[in-house]
Amino acid sequence: MEHKKVADVQLYINGEFIHAAGSGYFDNKNPFTNEVINRIAKGDRSDIEKAATAAQEAFLNGPWGSMKLKDRMMYIERIADLIDEEVDEIAILETLDTGLPISQTRKMVGRAAENFRFYSRMVQTRMHGDAYQVDDEFINYTVYQPLGVVGLITPWNAPFMLTTWKIAPALATGNTVILKPAELSPLSANKIAGIMKKAELPKGVFNVVHGFGETAGDALVKNEKVKAISFTGETTTGKTIIRNAAGTLKKTSMELGGKSPLIVFDDAEFERALDAAVWGIFSFNGERCTANSRVFLHKNIKDKFVSKLKERVDNIVIGDPAAPETQIGPLIDHSHFNKVSGYIEMAEEEGCAIYQGSVPEAVKAGNFVPPTLLLEASNDMRICQEEIFGPVMAVIEFETEEEVVRMANNVEYGLAGYVWTNDIKRGHRVAQAIDSGMLWVNAQNVRDLRIPFGGMKASGIGREGGHFAIMEFYTEPKAIHVAMKDHHIPQFGKKK
Ligand code: NDP
C-alpha cells in the first residue's frame, strides 16, 4: 500500500504532544509489508504519573468538573463533528496499522462519531437519579457523579471503534481520561488526541500514553489517582489487571475473549445463515471478539452447508487491505500469524480436515492466513475451546437441540451466540439457554447502541453501551437522605 509518510507519534499529556520521559521510541510495523511505518513514543510509569496528575488537576480544579452540562456536551458533539471530517484519513491509518480491509475500517470509523452523539443524548436524557418518599418523614434521592480520572486500556483489533466506545461515555459523564492504546495499533489513538486538541478540550481532560502493557498499562492500573479501569482485551490480561487493580481498590470493567457458537438448524433460511456464518468469522480478518468461531450444523444440512462454505472460502478476496475489493487482509503481526497458524496445525493433529483459500504469491510478505475451515471438529478439541482470533471456523455436526445447547455452553467463554431457525419457539428457547452476554436469532451481529454489550463467564464482567456504561460504570450513584420532620434519634449519654 502506498501511503504518505506517517510522522512519529508522541504522547499527549495535559493538552500537549510530548516525548516520553525516557525519550524512547518503539517501531510500529505495517502488517501488509512488515516494514516500519513510524516510531511511537514509549511511555512508562513516570509518563503515567504525569498524565494522572494532569487529569486529576483537570477534574478537581479545571473547568471540566464544574462545567454546565450543555457546555460539556458542546465539546462532545464537536468531537463527533471533527471525527466525521476525518473519517477517510482515520480509516486509511487504521488499515495501514492493523491490516483490516479498508471497506471495513471505513464503515467502523464512520460509525464512531455516533458514539459521541449518542452519549451526549444519553447523558442529557437518561442520566437522572430517583427520588424515594419515605412516608412523610424523609425524602431520599440519588445523583450520579463522575468518578474522577479513569484509565482506558484498549486492544488492537478494532482500535478506533472500541476506543470511542469508552472515551465517549467517560467524557460525557464528566470524568477525565488516560488512554493506553495497544502497542500494535497506535495510529488512530494518536488521531483522537489530535481531534481533542482541535476541539480545544480543557487541558488534562484527555491524555494518551502509548507504550507497552507490562509497563505503561501496568502503571495505569496501579496508579492511586486513577479511580477505574475500563479494559478490553484477552481474558488472561483481564485477570492480571483485576489482581493489580485490587491494590488500589479500583472499579474495573472487563470486555474479554470469546469462542462464540453459531447454530444452524435444518429449518433455517439456508442462504442467510450461510452469509452470516461466513461474514461473522471472516470479516475483520477473523480478529473479532464476537466471531462465530464454532459453527454447529444440523446433520440434515451439514454436507450442503459445508460445500457452500468451501465455495465461499475459494472466492473470498485476499489481498492488499487498502484495496477496496479486499475482503481479508493480513493479521496484526507476525507473532499472531504464528499463533493462528499453530492452531491450524493443531487442528490437523486433533483430527480435523482442513480446507483453506490460498494467499496470492504477490502478498506473501504480509502476515496472511487464508480463510480456513476446520471440518469434522468436535467440541472438546482444543481448537474448539481456545480463542484463535483469526479467519478460522471450526465446523461441528449436531443432531438434537439439547445436544447442541450442551456443546455450545461447554466452553470457558460466554460472549456472543447466533441461532438460525424458522421455529420461533425454538429460536427464543435456544437463545435463552445459551450462556452468553449477547445472542442473535436469525441475525448477524448488528448492534444498537442502546443495548448492553459484553460477556459472561470468562468473556467479561460488566457491560458497555446504553445507559449501562454511564450509570453502572463511569459514575458513582450517591444517595442523599433528607429529613422533613423531627424523627426519633436515640439520645445516648444524655442526662435524664
Ligand atoms: P491484550 O490483552 O493482549 O491487550 C489489550 C491491552 O492491554 C493492550 O493495550 C495491552 O498493551 C494492554 N496490556 C497488556 N498487558 C497489560 C498489563 N499487565 N496491564 C495493563 N495493560 C496491559 O489483547 P489484544 O490486544 O491481543 O486484543 C485481542 C483480545 O481482545 C482478544 O482476546 C479479543 O477477544 C479481545 N476483545 C474483546 C472484546 C469484547 O468486547 N469482549 C472486543 C474486542 C477484543 P500491549 O498492546 O502493549 O500489549
Coordinates of C-alpha atoms and ligand atoms in Angstrom, one line a residue:
M1 CA 0.0 0.0 0.0
E2 CA 1.3 3.4 -0.9
H3 CA 0.9 5.9 1.8
K4 CA 2.3 9.3 2.5
K5 CA 4.9 9.2 5.3
V6 CA 3.4 9.0 8.7
A7 CA 5.1 11.1 11.3
D8 CA 6.4 9.6 14.6
V9 CA 3.8 9.6 17.4
Q10 CA 4.2 11.3 20.7
L11 CA 2.4 11.1 24.0
Y12 CA -0.5 13.5 24.5
I13 CA -0.5 14.8 28.1
N14 CA -2.1 18.0 29.5
G15 CA -3.0 19.2 26.1
E16 CA 0.5 18.9 24.6
F17 CA 2.2 16.4 22.4
I18 CA 5.4 15.4 24.2
H19 CA 8.3 12.9 24.2
A20 CA 8.1 10.1 26.7
A21 CA 10.1 10.9 29.8
G22 CA 12.7 8.3 29.0
S23 CA 12.8 9.7 25.4
G24 CA 12.5 6.2 24.0
Y25 CA 10.5 5.1 20.9
F26 CA 9.4 1.8 19.5
D27 CA 8.9 0.7 15.9
N28 CA 5.3 0.5 14.5
K29 CA 5.0 -2.0 11.7
N30 CA 2.7 -2.4 8.7
P31 CA 1.2 -5.9 8.8
F32 CA 0.9 -5.9 5.0
T33 CA 4.7 -5.5 4.4
N34 CA 6.2 -6.0 7.9
E35 CA 8.1 -2.7 7.2
V36 CA 8.3 0.0 9.8
I37 CA 5.7 2.7 9.4
N38 CA 7.0 5.1 12.0
R39 CA 8.1 5.3 15.7
I40 CA 5.9 5.6 18.7
A41 CA 6.9 7.3 22.0
K42 CA 7.4 4.6 24.7
G43 CA 5.6 5.9 27.8
D44 CA 6.2 4.3 31.2
R45 CA 5.4 4.8 34.8
S46 CA 6.6 8.4 35.0
D47 CA 4.6 9.4 32.0
I48 CA 1.5 7.7 33.5
E49 CA 2.1 9.7 36.7
K50 CA 2.4 12.9 34.7
A51 CA -0.8 12.1 32.9
A52 CA -2.6 11.2 36.1
T53 CA -1.5 14.4 37.8
A54 CA -2.8 16.4 34.8
A55 CA -6.1 14.5 34.6
Q56 CA -6.7 14.8 38.4
E57 CA -6.0 18.6 38.3
A58 CA -8.4 18.9 35.3
F59 CA -11.0 17.0 37.3
L60 CA -10.6 18.7 40.6
N61 CA -9.7 22.3 39.7
G62 CA -10.1 22.7 35.9
P63 CA -13.3 23.9 34.2
W64 CA -14.4 20.3 33.2
G65 CA -15.7 19.3 36.7
S66 CA -17.8 22.4 37.2
M67 CA -18.9 23.0 33.6
K68 CA -22.5 23.3 32.7
L69 CA -23.9 20.2 31.2
K70 CA -24.8 21.9 27.9
D71 CA -21.3 23.3 27.6
R72 CA -19.7 19.9 28.2
M73 CA -22.0 18.4 25.6
M74 CA -20.9 21.0 23.1
Y75 CA -17.4 19.6 23.4
I76 CA -18.7 16.0 23.0
E77 CA -20.6 17.0 19.8
R78 CA -17.7 19.0 18.5
I79 CA -15.5 15.8 18.8
A80 CA -18.2 13.9 16.8
D81 CA -18.1 16.6 14.0
L82 CA -14.3 16.5 13.9
I83 CA -14.3 12.7 13.6
D84 CA -16.8 13.0 10.7
E85 CA -14.5 15.4 8.9
E86 CA -11.6 13.0 9.2
V87 CA -13.3 9.6 8.6
D88 CA -11.3 8.9 5.4
E89 CA -7.9 9.7 6.8
I90 CA -8.6 7.8 10.1
A91 CA -9.8 4.7 8.1
I92 CA -6.6 4.7 6.0
L93 CA -4.4 5.0 9.1
E94 CA -6.4 2.2 10.8
T95 CA -5.9 -0.1 7.7
L96 CA -2.2 0.8 7.5
D97 CA -1.7 0.0 11.2
T98 CA -3.9 -3.2 11.5
G99 CA -4.3 -4.8 8.1
L100 CA -8.1 -4.6 8.4
P101 CA -9.6 -4.1 4.9
I102 CA -10.4 -0.5 4.0
S103 CA -14.0 -1.2 3.1
Q104 CA -14.5 -2.4 6.7
T105 CA -12.4 0.3 8.5
R106 CA -14.4 3.0 6.6
K107 CA -17.7 1.6 8.0
M108 CA -16.3 1.2 11.5
V109 CA -14.7 4.6 11.7
G110 CA -17.8 6.1 10.0
R111 CA -19.9 4.9 13.0
A112 CA -17.5 6.2 15.7
A113 CA -18.8 9.8 15.7
E114 CA -22.2 8.4 16.6
N115 CA -20.8 7.1 19.8
F116 CA -20.2 10.7 20.9
R117 CA -23.6 12.0 19.8
F118 CA -25.3 9.0 21.4
Y119 CA -23.7 9.6 24.8
S120 CA -24.4 13.3 24.6
R121 CA -28.1 12.5 24.2
M122 CA -27.9 9.7 26.8
V123 CA -26.3 11.8 29.5
Q124 CA -28.8 14.6 28.9
T125 CA -31.9 12.5 28.9
R126 CA -31.2 9.2 30.7
M127 CA -28.7 10.0 33.5
H128 CA -31.1 11.0 36.2
G129 CA -31.5 9.8 39.7
D130 CA -34.6 8.6 41.5
A131 CA -36.5 10.1 44.4
Y132 CA -37.9 8.0 47.2
Q133 CA -40.5 9.4 49.5
V134 CA -40.3 7.7 52.9
D135 CA -43.7 8.3 54.5
D136 CA -44.0 12.0 55.4
E137 CA -40.6 11.9 57.2
F138 CA -37.9 11.7 54.6
I139 CA -37.2 12.4 51.1
N140 CA -34.3 10.3 49.7
Y141 CA -32.8 10.9 46.2
T142 CA -29.9 9.7 44.1
V143 CA -27.5 11.6 42.0
Y144 CA -24.9 10.2 39.6
Q145 CA -21.4 11.7 39.9
P146 CA -18.3 11.2 37.8
L147 CA -15.6 9.0 39.3
G148 CA -12.6 11.3 38.5
V149 CA -9.7 10.1 36.5
V150 CA -10.5 6.9 34.5
G151 CA -8.0 4.7 32.7
L152 CA -8.9 3.1 29.3
I153 CA -6.9 0.2 28.0
T154 CA -7.7 -1.0 24.5
P155 CA -6.8 -3.8 22.1
W156 CA -5.6 -3.7 18.5
N157 CA -8.4 -5.5 16.7
A158 CA -10.9 -2.6 16.1
P159 CA -9.0 0.1 17.8
F160 CA -10.8 3.3 16.8
M161 CA -14.3 1.9 17.3
L162 CA -13.5 0.3 20.6
T163 CA -11.7 3.3 21.9
T164 CA -14.5 5.7 21.2
W165 CA -17.0 3.3 22.9
K166 CA -15.0 4.0 26.0
I167 CA -14.0 7.7 25.6
A168 CA -17.5 8.9 24.7
P169 CA -19.3 7.8 27.9
A170 CA -16.2 8.5 30.1
L171 CA -16.0 12.1 29.0
A172 CA -19.7 12.8 28.6
T173 CA -20.3 11.8 32.3
G174 CA -17.7 14.3 33.4
N175 CA -14.6 12.2 34.0
T176 CA -11.1 12.9 32.8
V177 CA -9.3 10.2 30.8
I178 CA -6.0 8.5 30.3
L179 CA -6.0 6.2 27.3
K180 CA -3.3 3.4 26.9
P181 CA -3.8 2.1 23.4
A182 CA -2.5 -1.3 22.2
E183 CA 1.2 -1.0 21.2
L184 CA 0.4 -2.7 17.8
S185 CA -2.3 -0.1 16.8
P186 CA -1.3 3.4 18.0
L187 CA -2.1 5.5 14.9
S188 CA -5.9 6.1 15.3
A189 CA -5.4 6.7 19.0
N190 CA -2.9 9.5 18.1
K191 CA -5.5 10.8 15.7
I192 CA -8.0 11.0 18.6
A193 CA -5.5 13.0 20.6
G194 CA -5.3 15.4 17.6
I195 CA -9.1 15.7 17.5
M196 CA -9.2 16.5 21.2
K197 CA -6.6 19.2 20.7
K198 CA -8.6 20.7 17.7
A199 CA -11.8 20.5 19.8
E200 CA -9.9 22.6 22.4
L201 CA -10.8 20.4 25.3
P202 CA -9.6 21.9 28.5
K203 CA -6.0 20.7 29.2
G204 CA -5.6 17.5 31.1
V205 CA -9.2 16.2 30.3
F206 CA -7.9 13.7 27.8
N207 CA -4.5 12.1 27.7
V208 CA -2.9 9.4 25.7
V209 CA 0.1 7.4 26.9
H210 CA 1.5 5.0 24.3
G211 CA 3.7 2.2 25.4
F212 CA 3.7 -1.5 26.5
G213 CA 1.1 -3.2 28.6
E214 CA 3.6 -4.5 31.1
T215 CA 5.0 -1.1 31.8
A216 CA 2.6 1.8 30.8
G217 CA -0.6 -0.3 31.2
D218 CA 0.6 -1.8 34.5
A219 CA 1.4 1.6 35.9
L220 CA -2.0 3.0 34.9
V221 CA -3.7 0.1 36.6
K222 CA -1.8 0.6 39.8
N223 CA -1.8 4.4 39.9
E224 CA -3.5 5.8 43.0
K225 CA -5.0 8.8 41.3
V226 CA -6.9 6.6 38.7
K227 CA -10.3 5.6 40.0
A228 CA -11.4 3.0 37.5
I229 CA -10.1 0.9 34.6
S230 CA -12.1 0.0 31.6
F231 CA -10.4 -2.8 29.8
T232 CA -10.9 -4.6 26.5
G233 CA -8.5 -7.4 25.6
E234 CA -7.6 -11.0 26.3
T235 CA -9.0 -12.9 29.3
T236 CA -5.6 -13.6 30.8
T237 CA -4.7 -9.9 30.7
G238 CA -8.0 -9.1 32.3
K239 CA -7.2 -11.4 35.2
T240 CA -3.9 -9.8 35.7
I241 CA -5.5 -6.3 35.6
I242 CA -8.1 -7.3 38.2
R243 CA -5.4 -8.6 40.5
N244 CA -3.3 -5.5 40.1
A245 CA -6.3 -3.1 40.5
A246 CA -7.0 -4.7 43.9
G247 CA -4.1 -2.9 45.5
T248 CA -5.8 0.5 45.0
L249 CA -9.3 -1.0 45.1
K250 CA -10.3 0.2 41.7
K251 CA -13.5 -0.4 39.9
T252 CA -12.9 -2.4 36.7
S253 CA -14.9 -3.2 33.6
M254 CA -13.8 -6.3 31.6
E255 CA -14.6 -7.0 27.9
L256 CA -12.6 -10.1 27.2
G257 CA -12.2 -13.0 24.7
G258 CA -14.8 -15.2 23.1
K259 CA -15.4 -18.6 21.4
S260 CA -18.9 -17.9 20.2
P261 CA -21.3 -20.6 18.7
L262 CA -23.4 -20.1 15.6
I263 CA -26.1 -22.8 15.4
V264 CA -27.9 -23.7 12.2
F265 CA -31.0 -25.9 12.5
D266 CA -32.3 -27.7 9.4
D267 CA -35.3 -25.4 9.1
A268 CA -33.1 -22.3 8.9
E269 CA -33.1 -19.9 5.9
F270 CA -30.1 -21.5 4.4
E271 CA -28.6 -18.7 2.3
R272 CA -28.9 -16.1 5.0
A273 CA -27.5 -18.4 7.6
L274 CA -24.6 -19.1 5.2
D275 CA -24.0 -15.3 4.6
A276 CA -24.0 -14.7 8.4
A277 CA -21.7 -17.6 9.2
V278 CA -19.1 -16.5 6.6
W279 CA -19.3 -12.8 7.5
G280 CA -19.2 -13.5 11.2
I281 CA -15.8 -15.2 11.1
F282 CA -14.0 -13.9 8.1
S283 CA -14.8 -10.2 8.4
F284 CA -12.2 -8.1 10.3
N285 CA -9.7 -10.8 9.4
G286 CA -11.3 -13.0 12.0
E287 CA -9.8 -10.8 14.7
R288 CA -13.2 -10.2 16.2
C289 CA -14.2 -10.8 19.8
T290 CA -17.8 -11.8 18.8
A291 CA -16.6 -14.0 15.9
N292 CA -18.6 -17.2 15.3
S293 CA -15.6 -19.4 15.6
R294 CA -17.6 -22.5 16.3
V295 CA -20.3 -23.3 13.8
F296 CA -22.8 -26.1 14.7
L297 CA -24.6 -27.6 11.7
H298 CA -27.6 -29.8 11.9
K299 CA -26.8 -33.2 10.4
N300 CA -29.5 -32.9 7.7
I301 CA -28.0 -29.8 6.2
K302 CA -24.3 -30.2 7.1
D303 CA -23.0 -31.6 3.9
K304 CA -24.7 -29.0 1.7
F305 CA -23.7 -26.2 4.1
V306 CA -20.1 -27.3 4.1
S307 CA -19.9 -27.5 0.3
K308 CA -21.3 -23.9 0.2
L309 CA -18.8 -22.8 2.8
K310 CA -16.0 -24.2 0.7
E311 CA -17.2 -22.3 -2.3
R312 CA -17.2 -19.1 -0.3
V313 CA -13.8 -19.7 1.0
D314 CA -12.5 -20.3 -2.5
N315 CA -13.9 -16.9 -3.6
I316 CA -13.0 -14.6 -0.7
V317 CA -10.7 -11.9 -2.0
I318 CA -7.4 -11.9 -0.1
G319 CA -5.0 -9.0 -0.7
D320 CA -3.8 -5.5 0.0
P321 CA -6.0 -4.2 2.8
A322 CA -6.0 -0.8 1.2
A323 CA -7.7 -2.1 -2.0
P324 CA -11.4 -1.6 -1.9
E325 CA -12.2 -5.1 -3.1
T326 CA -10.2 -6.9 -0.4
Q327 CA -12.2 -9.0 2.0
I328 CA -9.3 -10.5 4.1
G329 CA -6.1 -8.7 4.9
P330 CA -3.0 -9.6 6.9
L331 CA -3.1 -10.4 10.6
I332 CA -1.9 -7.8 13.0
D333 CA 1.7 -9.0 13.4
H334 CA 4.0 -12.0 12.8
S335 CA 3.6 -13.5 16.3
H336 CA -0.2 -13.5 15.9
F337 CA 0.3 -15.1 12.5
N338 CA 2.4 -17.8 14.2
K339 CA -0.3 -18.3 16.9
V340 CA -3.1 -18.7 14.4
S341 CA -1.0 -20.9 12.1
G342 CA -0.1 -23.1 15.1
Y343 CA -3.8 -23.7 15.8
I344 CA -4.4 -24.8 12.2
E345 CA -1.6 -27.3 12.6
M346 CA -3.1 -28.4 15.9
A347 CA -6.5 -28.9 14.3
E348 CA -4.9 -31.3 11.9
E349 CA -3.2 -33.2 14.8
E350 CA -6.5 -33.3 16.6
G351 CA -8.1 -35.0 13.6
C352 CA -9.8 -32.2 11.6
A353 CA -9.9 -32.0 7.8
I354 CA -8.5 -28.6 6.8
Y355 CA -10.0 -26.6 3.9
Q356 CA -8.4 -23.2 3.0
G357 CA -8.3 -20.5 0.5
S358 CA -4.9 -19.6 -0.9
V359 CA -2.8 -16.5 -0.4
P360 CA -1.6 -14.8 -3.6
E361 CA 2.1 -15.0 -4.1
A362 CA 2.3 -11.2 -4.6
V363 CA 1.3 -10.5 -1.0
K364 CA 3.3 -13.2 0.8
A365 CA 5.4 -10.6 2.7
G366 CA 2.3 -9.8 4.8
N367 CA 1.0 -11.8 7.8
F368 CA -1.7 -13.6 5.8
V369 CA -3.7 -16.6 7.0
P370 CA -6.2 -17.6 4.3
P371 CA -9.8 -18.2 5.3
T372 CA -9.8 -21.7 6.9
L373 CA -12.4 -24.3 7.7
L374 CA -11.6 -26.9 10.4
L375 CA -14.0 -29.7 9.3
E376 CA -15.2 -32.7 11.3
A377 CA -14.3 -30.9 14.5
S378 CA -15.6 -32.0 17.9
N379 CA -16.4 -29.5 20.6
D380 CA -13.9 -30.9 23.1
M381 CA -10.9 -30.3 20.9
R382 CA -8.6 -27.5 22.0
I383 CA -9.2 -25.7 18.7
C384 CA -12.9 -25.5 19.8
Q385 CA -12.1 -24.5 23.3
E386 CA -9.5 -21.8 22.9
E387 CA -9.8 -18.4 21.2
I388 CA -7.8 -18.5 17.9
F389 CA -8.7 -14.9 16.8
G390 CA -8.1 -15.4 13.1
P391 CA -10.1 -16.3 10.0
V392 CA -10.6 -19.9 11.2
M393 CA -14.0 -21.6 11.5
A394 CA -14.5 -24.9 13.3
V395 CA -17.4 -26.9 12.0
I396 CA -19.3 -29.3 14.3
E397 CA -22.2 -31.5 13.5
F398 CA -25.2 -32.0 15.8
E399 CA -28.5 -33.8 15.9
T400 CA -30.7 -32.6 18.7
E401 CA -31.4 -29.2 20.3
E402 CA -30.5 -30.5 23.7
E403 CA -27.1 -31.8 22.4
V404 CA -26.2 -28.5 20.6
V405 CA -27.1 -26.3 23.6
R406 CA -24.9 -28.5 25.8
M407 CA -22.0 -28.3 23.4
A408 CA -22.5 -24.5 22.8
N409 CA -22.2 -24.0 26.6
N410 CA -19.4 -26.4 27.1
V411 CA -16.7 -23.7 26.8
E412 CA -15.0 -21.3 29.1
Y413 CA -16.2 -18.2 27.3
G414 CA -19.7 -16.6 27.0
L415 CA -19.6 -13.5 24.9
A416 CA -21.9 -14.0 21.9
G417 CA -24.1 -16.6 20.2
Y418 CA -26.1 -16.9 17.0
V419 CA -29.2 -19.1 16.4
W420 CA -30.6 -19.8 12.9
T421 CA -34.1 -21.5 12.8
N422 CA -37.5 -20.6 11.5
D423 CA -39.2 -22.1 14.5
I424 CA -39.9 -19.1 16.6
K425 CA -40.3 -21.0 19.9
R426 CA -37.0 -22.8 19.4
G427 CA -35.2 -19.6 18.5
H428 CA -36.1 -18.0 21.8
R429 CA -35.6 -21.2 23.7
V430 CA -32.1 -21.8 22.5
A431 CA -31.1 -18.1 22.7
Q432 CA -32.2 -18.1 26.4
A433 CA -30.4 -21.4 27.1
I434 CA -27.0 -20.3 25.8
D435 CA -24.7 -18.8 28.5
S436 CA -23.6 -15.7 26.6
G437 CA -23.9 -12.0 27.2
M438 CA -25.4 -11.4 23.7
L439 CA -27.5 -13.6 21.4
W440 CA -28.7 -13.0 17.9
V441 CA -31.6 -15.0 16.4
N442 CA -31.7 -15.1 12.6
A443 CA -29.4 -12.1 12.5
Q444 CA -25.8 -11.3 12.2
N445 CA -24.0 -9.2 14.7
V446 CA -25.9 -5.9 14.3
R447 CA -25.8 -3.7 17.3
D448 CA -28.0 -0.9 18.6
L449 CA -26.0 1.5 20.8
R450 CA -28.7 1.3 23.5
I451 CA -28.2 -2.4 24.1
P452 CA -25.8 -3.7 26.7
F453 CA -22.6 -5.1 25.2
G454 CA -20.4 -7.6 27.0
G455 CA -20.0 -11.2 28.1
M456 CA -20.4 -13.6 30.9
K457 CA -18.1 -16.4 32.2
A458 CA -14.5 -15.8 31.0
S459 CA -15.7 -13.2 28.5
G460 CA -16.1 -10.4 30.9
I461 CA -17.5 -8.6 33.9
G462 CA -19.9 -5.7 33.4
R463 CA -21.4 -4.2 30.2
E464 CA -20.6 -1.3 27.9
G465 CA -23.2 0.5 25.8
G466 CA -26.5 2.2 26.5
H467 CA -27.2 3.5 30.0
F468 CA -25.1 0.6 31.5
A469 CA -21.9 2.4 30.7
I470 CA -22.9 5.7 32.2
M471 CA -24.9 4.6 35.2
E472 CA -23.1 1.3 36.2
F473 CA -19.5 2.2 35.4
Y474 CA -18.5 5.7 34.7
T475 CA -20.4 7.3 37.6
E476 CA -21.0 6.7 41.2
P477 CA -24.6 6.7 42.4
K478 CA -24.9 8.7 45.6
A479 CA -27.9 8.5 47.9
I480 CA -28.9 11.7 49.8
H481 CA -31.3 11.3 52.8
V482 CA -33.2 14.4 53.9
A483 CA -35.4 14.6 57.0
M484 CA -38.6 16.5 56.7
K485 CA -39.7 16.1 60.3
D486 CA -38.0 15.6 63.6
H487 CA -37.7 11.8 63.5
H488 CA -36.5 9.8 66.6
I489 CA -32.8 10.0 67.3
P490 CA -31.6 7.8 70.2
Q491 CA -30.1 10.1 72.9
F492 CA -27.0 8.2 74.1
G493 CA -25.4 9.7 77.2
K494 CA -28.0 12.4 77.7
K495 CA -28.8 13.0 81.4
K496 CA -32.4 12.3 82.2
Ligands
NDP1 P1 -4.3 -7.9 25.1 O1 -5.0 -8.4 26.4 O2 -3.0 -8.5 24.7 O3 -4.1 -6.3 25.2 C1 -5.1 -5.4 25.4 C2 -4.5 -4.1 26.0 O4 -4.0 -4.4 27.3 C3 -3.3 -3.6 25.3 O5 -3.3 -2.2 25.3 C4 -2.1 -4.2 26.0 O6 -0.9 -3.5 25.8 C5 -2.6 -4.0 27.5 N1 -2.0 -4.8 28.5 C6 -1.3 -6.0 28.3 N2 -0.8 -6.4 29.5 C7 -1.2 -5.5 30.4 C8 -1.0 -5.4 31.8 N3 -0.3 -6.3 32.5 N4 -1.5 -4.3 32.5 C9 -2.2 -3.4 31.8 N5 -2.4 -3.4 30.5 C10 -1.9 -4.5 29.8 O7 -5.4 -8.0 24.0 P2 -5.2 -7.9 22.4 O8 -4.7 -6.5 22.1 O9 -4.4 -9.1 21.9 O10 -6.7 -8.0 21.9 C11 -7.3 -9.1 21.5 C12 -8.2 -9.6 22.6 O11 -9.2 -8.7 22.9 C13 -9.0 -10.9 22.2 O12 -8.9 -11.8 23.2 C14 -10.4 -10.4 22.0 O13 -11.4 -11.4 22.1 C15 -10.5 -9.3 23.0 N6 -11.6 -8.4 22.6 C16 -12.7 -8.4 23.4 C17 -13.8 -7.6 23.1 C18 -15.0 -7.6 23.9 O14 -15.8 -6.6 23.8 N7 -15.3 -8.6 24.7 C19 -13.8 -6.7 21.9 C20 -12.5 -6.8 21.2 C21 -11.5 -7.6 21.5 P3 0.1 -4.0 24.7 O15 -0.6 -3.8 23.4 O16 1.3 -3.2 24.8 O17 0.3 -5.5 25.0

